[in-house]
Amino acid sequence: MSTSDTRSPTCVIAGAGPAGLMAGLLLARSGVDVTVLEKHQDFLRDFRGDTIHPSTLEVLAEVGLLERFLARPHQQLQYAEGQVGSHRVRMADFTHLPTRCKFIGMMPQWEFLNLLAEEAAQYANFHLLMQAEAIGLLTDGQQTVGVTVRTSSGNIPLRAHLTIGADGRHSQLRAAAGLQLKDLGAPIDVLWFKLACDAAQHPAALGRIQDGQVLVMLYRGDYWQCALVILKGMADRIKAEGLEAFRARVARLADRDSAQEIRTLDEVKLLTVTVARLERWYRPGLLFIGDAAHAMSPIGGVGINLAIQDAVATANALARPLLRTSVMIGDLRRVQQRRAFPTRATQALQLIIQNNVLDPLLRSQATPFVPAIVRLMQRVPWLQRLPARVIGLGFRPEHVRTPALPTAGVPPQS
Ligand SMILES: Cc1cc2nc3c(=O)[nH]c(=O)nc-3n(C[C@H](O)[C@H](O)[C@H](O)COP(=O)(O)OP(=O)(O)OC[C@H]3O[C@@H](n4cnc5c(N)ncnc54)[C@H](O)[C@@H]3O)c2cc1C
C-alpha cells in the first residue's frame, strides 16, 4: 500500500466480492471517491458459485458492461430441469423473461470479478487495494469513521465518511460492530465436485432425485459442476465410506457407468449451509450488504444476484449523500428497507424448500413420485415461467439510477 492509497476516501468498502466491487464501481462511476479492500491477492479461489442471473445481466447492460460480459467465456442456461427417478421434468423456462438476456450466464466468479474490477479501474476516483484486510473499525463515539487495514507493511488506519462491510458471510467487520445475526437454520449441507461432460450434452441445470438423494448438475461446457445435497453433518460420514463408495454413489445418481474423474476426496468440497440475516444492517457511518448482511441457502443459486442487487440499491440511495459527504442514518435505513423484503422473501422460499422438501426427502431414502404441481407444469409449460421469474429476476429487481458523471474520471473504453 503506498501513501497515496492511505489518504481518506469518502467511502471505504471491505471486501471485493460481487457486492463490494459492484458497489465500488457504481459509486466511483457517480464521482464518489471510493476505496475497496480485498484481503486476498487475486480473485482466484475455490468454486463459489458461477451463476449470473438475468437480473444481474440487466444491471450489467445498464452500466454498459453486458457486451464485455458476453464476450468472455461463459455458458448460457435457458432451462432448469429435473430427473425424478426415471422421469425427466422441466422446472423453469428462462426463455420468456422480460429481460435482454433470457438465460442464466455461467461464468467463473473470478472472471466476473475481474470484469467489474477492470471496469471500475477506469475511474480515477476508484481504488482497489489487494492484500488489504479490514481487521477492525475506527470509531468516534457511536460513529464509525473508517477501518484498520492489515497490509504487508503493517496495520494502517483508513478514515472514511462511510464504511461498507461487504466482507462475506464470515464478516469480521460485522463481528467488530457487535451486530447480531438471526440464524434461520438449515438442515442441509452441500458437497461440491466436478464430473466430466460431453460437450454435446444439453446445456441446462439439472437436479437428479433418486433413493432419497439429490444431485444438482450445472452444465459448464466441458464439465458438470455438481452439488450433492446432504443432511447437515453427514459430510464426514460420507467421506469416511471412502473414494470408491463416493464414486459409486455419484455414478448411480448421475446415471453413468463410473465417476473415476473424481481422483481424490480432497476434490469434494463441503459447503456448510447457513441461512441467516442481520436484524439491523447499519450503524452510524457503517452499512452491511451482500452475504455480510444475509447468508443465503444455495437453493436457487441466488447469493451473487442478491449481493449485486444490494450493491445497486446502496449506490442508488447513497451516491448523492456521499458526494455531499452527508450520509445520515436515515439514508442507511433506506437501503435496508429497500432490500429487506427481497431478502426475507427469498429466504422464506428457501426455508420452505429445504425444510419441507429436501429434509424429508433426504431422510426417506426413497425416490418420490413426481409431485402433481410438477406434472401439471409439464402439461402446461407456461407454468414453467413462474419459477424462472422468481429465480431469474428475484423479488424487487433493482435498476441502476446513479448518474455516470463526466467528472467521474476516464470514461470506459468500449
Ligand atoms: C461453495 C459455494 C458455492 C456457491 N454457489 C453459488 C451459486 O451457484 N450461485 C450463487 O449465486 N451463489 C453461490 N454461492 C454464494 C455466493 O458465492 C455468495 O452469495 C456471493 O459471493 C456473496 O457476495 P458478497 O460480495 O456478499 O460476498 P463474498 O463473495 O463472500 O465476498 C467477500 C469478499 O470479501 C473478502 N474479505 C473477507 N473478509 C475481508 C476483510 N476483513 N477485509 C477485506 N476483504 C475481506 C473476501 O476475500 C471476498 O473476496 C456459493 C457460495 C459457496 C461458498
Coordinates of C-alpha atoms and ligand atoms in Angstrom, one line a residue:
M1 CA 0.0 0.0 0.0
S2 CA 1.5 3.3 -1.0
T3 CA 1.0 6.6 0.9
S4 CA -1.4 7.8 -1.8
D5 CA -3.6 4.8 -1.1
T6 CA -3.9 5.6 2.6
R7 CA -5.4 9.1 2.2
S8 CA -9.0 9.2 3.3
P9 CA -11.6 8.2 0.7
T10 CA -15.2 9.3 1.1
C11 CA -16.3 5.6 1.2
V12 CA -14.3 2.5 2.1
I13 CA -15.7 -0.9 1.2
A14 CA -14.3 -4.0 2.9
G15 CA -14.5 -7.0 0.5
A16 CA -14.1 -7.2 -3.3
G17 CA -16.7 -9.8 -3.9
P18 CA -19.8 -9.2 -6.1
A19 CA -21.4 -6.9 -3.6
G20 CA -18.3 -4.8 -2.8
L21 CA -17.0 -4.5 -6.3
M22 CA -20.3 -3.6 -7.8
A23 CA -21.0 -1.0 -5.1
G24 CA -17.5 0.4 -5.7
L25 CA -18.0 0.5 -9.4
L26 CA -21.3 2.3 -9.2
L27 CA -20.2 4.8 -6.6
A28 CA -17.0 5.6 -8.5
R29 CA -19.0 6.0 -11.7
S30 CA -21.1 8.6 -9.9
G31 CA -18.0 10.5 -8.9
V32 CA -17.6 9.2 -5.3
D33 CA -14.0 8.7 -4.1
V34 CA -14.1 5.0 -3.1
T35 CA -11.6 2.5 -1.9
V36 CA -12.3 -1.2 -1.9
L37 CA -10.2 -3.5 0.3
E38 CA -9.6 -7.2 -0.6
K39 CA -7.7 -9.4 1.8
H40 CA -6.6 -11.9 -1.0
Q41 CA -4.1 -11.1 -3.6
D42 CA -6.3 -12.1 -6.5
F43 CA -9.9 -13.3 -7.2
L44 CA -8.9 -16.9 -7.9
R45 CA -10.4 -19.1 -5.3
D46 CA -12.3 -22.3 -4.9
F47 CA -15.6 -22.6 -6.7
R48 CA -18.1 -20.3 -5.0
G49 CA -20.9 -20.1 -7.5
D50 CA -20.8 -19.2 -11.1
T51 CA -24.4 -18.2 -11.7
I52 CA -25.1 -14.8 -13.1
H53 CA -28.8 -14.3 -13.2
P54 CA -30.8 -12.4 -15.8
S55 CA -31.4 -9.5 -13.4
T56 CA -27.7 -9.2 -12.8
L57 CA -27.2 -9.3 -16.6
E58 CA -29.7 -6.5 -16.8
V59 CA -27.6 -4.4 -14.3
L60 CA -24.5 -5.1 -16.5
A61 CA -26.4 -3.8 -19.5
E62 CA -27.4 -0.7 -17.6
V63 CA -23.8 0.2 -16.9
G64 CA -22.7 -0.7 -20.4
L65 CA -20.9 -3.9 -19.4
L66 CA -23.1 -6.6 -21.0
E67 CA -21.3 -6.9 -24.3
R68 CA -18.0 -7.4 -22.5
F69 CA -19.5 -10.0 -20.2
L70 CA -20.9 -11.9 -23.2
A71 CA -17.5 -11.7 -25.0
R72 CA -15.9 -13.6 -22.1
P73 CA -16.1 -17.4 -22.0
H74 CA -19.4 -18.5 -20.4
Q75 CA -22.3 -20.8 -20.8
Q76 CA -26.0 -19.9 -21.1
L77 CA -28.6 -22.0 -19.2
Q78 CA -32.1 -21.5 -20.6
Y79 CA -33.8 -24.2 -18.6
A80 CA -33.7 -25.8 -15.2
E81 CA -34.7 -29.5 -15.4
G82 CA -35.1 -32.3 -13.0
Q83 CA -35.0 -36.1 -13.2
V84 CA -37.1 -37.8 -10.5
G85 CA -36.3 -41.5 -10.7
S86 CA -36.7 -42.1 -14.5
H87 CA -39.0 -39.1 -15.2
R88 CA -37.4 -36.1 -16.8
V89 CA -39.2 -32.9 -16.0
R90 CA -38.7 -29.2 -16.8
M91 CA -39.0 -26.9 -13.8
A92 CA -38.1 -23.5 -15.1
D93 CA -38.0 -21.9 -18.6
F94 CA -36.0 -18.7 -18.7
T95 CA -36.6 -18.0 -22.4
H96 CA -39.6 -15.8 -21.8
L97 CA -38.2 -13.5 -19.2
P98 CA -38.8 -9.8 -19.8
T99 CA -35.1 -9.1 -19.9
R100 CA -32.4 -8.7 -22.5
C101 CA -30.8 -12.0 -21.5
K102 CA -33.2 -14.8 -21.3
F103 CA -30.8 -17.2 -19.6
I104 CA -28.6 -17.7 -16.6
G105 CA -25.0 -16.9 -17.5
M106 CA -22.4 -19.3 -16.1
M107 CA -19.0 -17.7 -15.6
P108 CA -16.3 -18.5 -13.1
Q109 CA -16.6 -16.0 -10.3
W110 CA -13.0 -14.7 -10.6
E111 CA -13.7 -13.9 -14.3
F112 CA -16.8 -11.9 -13.3
L113 CA -15.0 -10.1 -10.6
N114 CA -12.1 -9.2 -12.9
L115 CA -14.6 -7.7 -15.3
L116 CA -16.1 -5.5 -12.6
A117 CA -12.6 -4.5 -11.3
E118 CA -11.3 -3.7 -14.8
E119 CA -14.3 -1.5 -15.5
A120 CA -14.1 0.3 -12.1
A121 CA -10.3 0.8 -12.5
Q122 CA -11.1 3.2 -15.4
Y123 CA -12.3 5.8 -12.9
A124 CA -9.6 7.8 -11.3
N125 CA -11.6 8.0 -8.0
F126 CA -11.7 4.2 -7.7
H127 CA -9.0 2.4 -5.7
L128 CA -8.8 -1.3 -5.2
L129 CA -6.3 -2.4 -2.6
M130 CA -5.4 -6.1 -2.7
Q131 CA -3.9 -8.0 0.2
A132 CA -5.5 -5.4 2.4
E133 CA -7.7 -6.8 5.2
A134 CA -10.1 -4.8 7.2
I135 CA -9.5 -6.0 10.7
G136 CA -11.3 -3.5 12.8
L137 CA -13.5 -0.4 12.9
L138 CA -12.3 3.2 13.7
T139 CA -14.9 4.9 15.8
D140 CA -15.6 8.3 17.2
G141 CA -18.2 7.7 19.9
Q142 CA -21.1 5.9 18.2
Q143 CA -19.9 6.9 14.7
T144 CA -17.8 4.6 12.5
V145 CA -15.2 6.7 10.9
G146 CA -13.2 4.1 8.9
V147 CA -11.3 0.8 9.3
T148 CA -8.0 -0.5 10.4
V149 CA -6.3 -2.3 7.5
R150 CA -3.8 -5.1 7.8
T151 CA -1.2 -4.8 5.0
S152 CA 2.1 -6.3 4.3
S153 CA 3.7 -3.2 5.7
G154 CA 1.7 -3.2 8.9
N155 CA -1.7 -2.0 10.2
I156 CA -2.9 1.3 8.8
P157 CA -5.9 3.4 9.8
L158 CA -8.1 4.4 6.8
R159 CA -10.6 7.0 7.7
A160 CA -13.8 7.4 5.6
H161 CA -17.1 9.2 5.8
L162 CA -18.9 5.8 5.2
T163 CA -17.7 2.2 5.7
I164 CA -19.5 -0.6 3.9
G165 CA -19.0 -4.1 5.1
A166 CA -19.2 -6.4 2.1
D167 CA -16.8 -8.9 3.6
G168 CA -18.9 -12.0 3.1
R169 CA -20.8 -14.4 5.4
H170 CA -18.0 -14.6 8.0
S171 CA -17.7 -10.8 8.1
Q172 CA -15.1 -9.6 10.5
L173 CA -16.5 -6.0 10.5
R174 CA -19.9 -7.3 11.5
A175 CA -18.3 -9.0 14.5
A176 CA -16.3 -5.9 15.3
A177 CA -19.6 -3.9 15.2
G178 CA -21.3 -6.4 17.5
L179 CA -24.3 -6.7 15.2
Q180 CA -26.3 -9.9 15.7
L181 CA -27.2 -12.4 13.0
K182 CA -30.6 -14.1 13.2
D183 CA -29.9 -17.8 12.3
L184 CA -32.9 -19.3 10.5
G185 CA -31.4 -22.8 10.5
A186 CA -30.5 -25.1 7.6
P187 CA -31.0 -28.9 7.7
I188 CA -28.7 -29.4 4.7
D189 CA -25.1 -29.1 3.6
V190 CA -23.7 -29.4 0.1
L191 CA -20.7 -31.3 -1.3
W192 CA -19.3 -29.7 -4.5
F193 CA -17.3 -31.5 -7.1
K194 CA -16.9 -31.8 -10.9
L195 CA -17.9 -34.5 -13.4
A196 CA -16.7 -34.8 -16.9
C197 CA -19.1 -33.6 -19.5
D198 CA -19.7 -34.5 -23.2
A199 CA -19.8 -31.1 -25.0
A200 CA -22.7 -32.3 -27.0
Q201 CA -24.8 -32.6 -23.9
H202 CA -27.9 -30.4 -23.4
P203 CA -26.9 -27.2 -21.5
A204 CA -29.2 -27.0 -18.5
A205 CA -29.3 -27.0 -14.8
L206 CA -30.3 -30.5 -13.8
G207 CA -31.5 -31.8 -10.5
R208 CA -31.5 -35.6 -10.1
I209 CA -33.5 -37.1 -7.3
Q210 CA -33.3 -40.8 -6.5
D211 CA -33.2 -43.1 -3.5
G212 CA -33.5 -40.1 -1.1
Q213 CA -30.5 -38.4 -2.7
V214 CA -30.3 -35.1 -4.6
L215 CA -27.6 -34.2 -7.1
V216 CA -27.7 -30.9 -8.9
M217 CA -25.6 -30.6 -12.1
L218 CA -24.8 -27.3 -13.7
Y219 CA -23.6 -27.5 -17.3
R220 CA -20.2 -25.8 -17.7
G221 CA -19.2 -26.8 -21.3
D222 CA -16.5 -29.4 -20.7
Y223 CA -17.6 -30.4 -17.2
W224 CA -20.6 -30.5 -14.9
Q225 CA -20.4 -28.6 -11.7
C226 CA -22.1 -30.9 -9.2
A227 CA -23.7 -30.3 -5.9
L228 CA -24.6 -33.3 -3.8
V229 CA -27.2 -32.2 -1.2
I230 CA -26.8 -34.0 2.1
L231 CA -28.3 -33.9 5.6
K232 CA -26.4 -31.4 7.8
G233 CA -23.4 -33.0 9.5
M234 CA -23.3 -36.1 7.2
A235 CA -20.2 -35.0 5.2
D236 CA -17.7 -36.7 7.4
R237 CA -19.7 -40.0 7.4
I238 CA -20.0 -39.9 3.6
K239 CA -16.3 -39.2 3.2
A240 CA -15.4 -41.9 5.7
E241 CA -17.0 -44.5 3.4
G242 CA -14.1 -43.9 1.0
L243 CA -13.5 -42.7 -2.5
E244 CA -14.9 -45.8 -4.2
A245 CA -18.1 -45.7 -2.3
F246 CA -18.5 -42.0 -3.2
R247 CA -17.8 -42.6 -6.9
A248 CA -20.4 -45.4 -6.9
R249 CA -23.0 -43.2 -5.2
V250 CA -22.4 -40.4 -7.7
A251 CA -22.3 -42.6 -10.7
R252 CA -25.6 -44.2 -9.7
L253 CA -27.2 -40.8 -9.2
A254 CA -25.8 -39.3 -12.3
D255 CA -26.8 -42.4 -14.3
R256 CA -23.3 -43.1 -15.7
D257 CA -21.0 -46.1 -15.6
S258 CA -18.4 -44.6 -13.3
A259 CA -17.2 -41.3 -11.7
Q260 CA -13.5 -42.1 -12.0
E261 CA -12.7 -38.5 -12.8
I262 CA -13.1 -37.7 -9.1
R263 CA -9.5 -38.5 -8.3
T264 CA -9.5 -37.9 -4.5
L265 CA -12.0 -36.9 -1.9
D266 CA -10.0 -33.7 -1.4
E267 CA -11.7 -32.6 -4.7
V268 CA -15.0 -32.9 -2.9
K269 CA -15.6 -29.6 -1.0
L270 CA -18.1 -29.1 1.8
L271 CA -20.3 -26.0 1.8
T272 CA -21.8 -25.7 5.3
V273 CA -25.1 -24.2 4.5
T274 CA -26.3 -21.3 6.7
V275 CA -29.4 -19.2 6.3
A276 CA -29.1 -16.1 8.4
R277 CA -29.6 -12.3 8.3
L278 CA -28.9 -9.2 10.3
E279 CA -31.8 -7.6 12.2
R280 CA -30.2 -4.2 11.5
W281 CA -27.8 -3.7 8.6
Y282 CA -26.4 -0.4 9.7
R283 CA -25.0 1.8 12.4
P284 CA -23.9 5.5 12.1
G285 CA -21.2 5.6 9.4
L286 CA -21.5 1.8 8.7
L287 CA -23.6 -0.4 6.4
F288 CA -23.5 -4.1 5.6
I289 CA -24.6 -5.6 2.3
G290 CA -24.4 -8.9 0.5
D291 CA -23.6 -12.1 2.4
A292 CA -22.3 -10.0 5.3
A293 CA -25.9 -8.9 5.9
H294 CA -27.6 -12.1 4.9
A295 CA -26.2 -15.6 4.2
M296 CA -28.4 -17.4 1.7
S297 CA -29.1 -21.1 1.1
P298 CA -27.6 -22.4 -2.2
I299 CA -31.2 -23.2 -3.3
G300 CA -31.8 -21.3 -6.5
G301 CA -28.2 -20.1 -6.7
V302 CA -29.2 -16.6 -5.8
G303 CA -26.4 -15.4 -3.5
I304 CA -24.5 -13.5 -6.1
N305 CA -27.6 -11.9 -7.5
L306 CA -28.8 -10.7 -4.2
A307 CA -25.3 -9.3 -3.5
I308 CA -25.4 -7.4 -6.8
Q309 CA -28.9 -6.1 -6.1
D310 CA -27.9 -4.9 -2.7
A311 CA -25.0 -3.0 -4.3
V312 CA -27.2 -1.3 -6.8
A313 CA -29.7 -0.3 -4.1
T314 CA -26.8 1.0 -2.0
A315 CA -25.4 3.1 -4.8
N316 CA -28.9 4.4 -5.7
A317 CA -29.6 5.5 -2.2
L318 CA -26.1 6.7 -1.1
A319 CA -24.3 8.2 -4.2
R320 CA -25.7 11.6 -3.8
P321 CA -25.4 11.9 0.0
L322 CA -21.8 10.6 -0.4
L323 CA -21.0 13.2 -3.0
R324 CA -22.1 15.8 -0.3
T325 CA -20.4 13.8 2.5
S326 CA -23.7 13.9 4.3
V327 CA -24.8 10.3 4.7
M328 CA -27.3 10.3 7.5
I329 CA -28.6 7.3 9.5
G330 CA -31.9 7.6 7.6
D331 CA -30.1 7.1 4.3
L332 CA -28.6 3.8 5.6
R333 CA -32.0 2.7 6.9
R334 CA -33.5 3.3 3.4
V335 CA -31.0 0.7 2.0
Q336 CA -32.1 -1.9 4.5
Q337 CA -35.8 -1.0 4.0
R338 CA -35.4 -1.4 0.2
R339 CA -33.5 -4.8 0.4
A340 CA -35.2 -6.4 3.5
F341 CA -38.2 -7.6 1.6
P342 CA -36.3 -9.4 -1.2
T343 CA -34.0 -10.9 1.4
R344 CA -36.8 -12.2 3.6
A345 CA -39.0 -13.4 0.8
T346 CA -36.1 -15.3 -0.9
Q347 CA -35.0 -16.8 2.5
A348 CA -38.6 -17.8 3.3
L349 CA -38.9 -19.7 0.0
Q350 CA -35.5 -21.3 0.6
L351 CA -36.6 -22.4 4.1
I352 CA -39.9 -23.9 2.7
I353 CA -37.9 -25.9 0.2
Q354 CA -35.1 -27.1 2.4
N355 CA -37.4 -27.9 5.4
N356 CA -40.5 -29.3 3.7
V357 CA -39.0 -30.9 0.6
L358 CA -35.3 -31.6 0.9
D359 CA -35.1 -32.6 4.6
P360 CA -37.9 -35.2 4.4
L361 CA -36.6 -36.4 1.0
L362 CA -33.1 -37.0 2.3
R363 CA -34.4 -38.8 5.4
S364 CA -36.7 -41.0 3.4
Q365 CA -34.0 -42.7 1.3
A366 CA -36.8 -43.3 -1.3
T367 CA -37.5 -42.0 -4.8
P368 CA -40.6 -39.7 -4.6
F369 CA -43.4 -39.6 -7.0
V370 CA -43.3 -36.6 -9.3
P371 CA -45.4 -34.0 -7.4
A372 CA -48.8 -33.1 -9.0
I373 CA -47.7 -29.5 -9.5
V374 CA -44.6 -30.6 -11.4
R375 CA -46.7 -32.9 -13.6
L376 CA -49.1 -30.0 -14.3
M377 CA -46.1 -27.9 -15.3
Q378 CA -45.2 -30.5 -18.0
R379 CA -48.8 -30.3 -19.4
V380 CA -49.0 -26.5 -19.1
P381 CA -45.4 -25.4 -20.0
W382 CA -46.5 -21.8 -19.4
L383 CA -46.3 -22.5 -15.7
Q384 CA -42.5 -23.1 -16.0
R385 CA -42.1 -19.4 -16.5
L386 CA -43.1 -18.7 -12.9
P387 CA -40.2 -20.3 -11.1
A388 CA -37.9 -18.9 -13.9
R389 CA -39.1 -15.4 -12.9
V390 CA -38.6 -16.0 -9.2
I391 CA -35.1 -17.5 -9.8
G392 CA -34.0 -15.3 -12.7
L393 CA -35.3 -11.9 -11.5
G394 CA -35.9 -12.4 -7.8
F395 CA -38.1 -10.1 -5.8
R396 CA -37.9 -6.4 -6.4
P397 CA -35.2 -6.3 -9.1
E398 CA -33.0 -3.2 -8.8
H399 CA -32.1 -0.8 -11.7
V400 CA -29.2 1.5 -11.8
R401 CA -30.3 5.0 -11.0
T402 CA -26.9 6.5 -10.3
P403 CA -25.6 9.0 -12.8
A404 CA -22.4 8.4 -14.7
L405 CA -20.9 11.8 -14.3
P406 CA -18.4 13.0 -16.8
T407 CA -16.3 14.3 -13.9
A408 CA -16.1 10.7 -12.6
G409 CA -12.8 10.1 -14.4
V410 CA -11.6 8.5 -17.6
P411 CA -14.7 7.2 -19.4
P412 CA -14.7 3.5 -20.0
Q413 CA -13.4 2.3 -23.4
S414 CA -16.0 0.4 -25.4
Ligands
LIG1 C1 -19.2 -23.3 -2.5 C2 -20.1 -22.2 -2.7 C3 -21.0 -22.3 -3.8 C4 -21.9 -21.2 -4.1 N1 -22.7 -21.3 -5.2 C5 -23.4 -20.3 -5.6 C6 -24.1 -20.3 -6.8 O1 -24.1 -21.2 -7.5 N2 -24.8 -19.1 -7.1 C7 -24.8 -18.0 -6.3 O2 -25.5 -17.0 -6.7 N3 -24.2 -18.0 -5.2 C8 -23.4 -19.1 -4.8 N4 -22.7 -19.0 -3.6 C9 -22.9 -17.9 -2.8 C10 -22.1 -16.7 -3.3 O3 -20.8 -17.0 -3.5 C11 -22.3 -15.5 -2.4 O4 -23.6 -15.3 -2.0 C12 -21.8 -14.2 -3.0 O5 -20.5 -14.4 -3.5 C13 -21.9 -13.1 -2.0 O6 -21.2 -12.0 -2.4 P1 -20.6 -11.0 -1.4 O7 -19.8 -10.0 -2.2 O8 -21.6 -10.5 -0.4 O9 -19.5 -11.8 -0.5 P2 -18.3 -12.7 -0.9 O10 -18.4 -13.2 -2.3 O11 -18.1 -13.7 0.2 O12 -17.1 -11.6 -1.0 C14 -16.5 -11.2 0.2 C15 -15.1 -10.7 -0.2 O13 -14.5 -10.1 0.9 C16 -13.2 -10.6 1.1 N5 -13.0 -10.4 2.5 C17 -13.5 -11.1 3.6 N6 -13.1 -10.5 4.7 C18 -12.4 -9.4 4.4 C19 -11.8 -8.4 5.2 N7 -11.8 -8.5 6.5 N8 -11.1 -7.4 4.6 C20 -11.0 -7.4 3.2 N9 -11.6 -8.3 2.4 C21 -12.3 -9.3 3.0 C22 -13.3 -12.0 0.7 O14 -12.0 -12.5 0.3 C23 -14.2 -11.9 -0.6 O15 -13.5 -11.6 -1.7 C24 -21.9 -20.1 -3.3 C25 -21.0 -20.0 -2.2 C26 -20.1 -21.0 -1.9 C27 -19.2 -20.9 -0.8

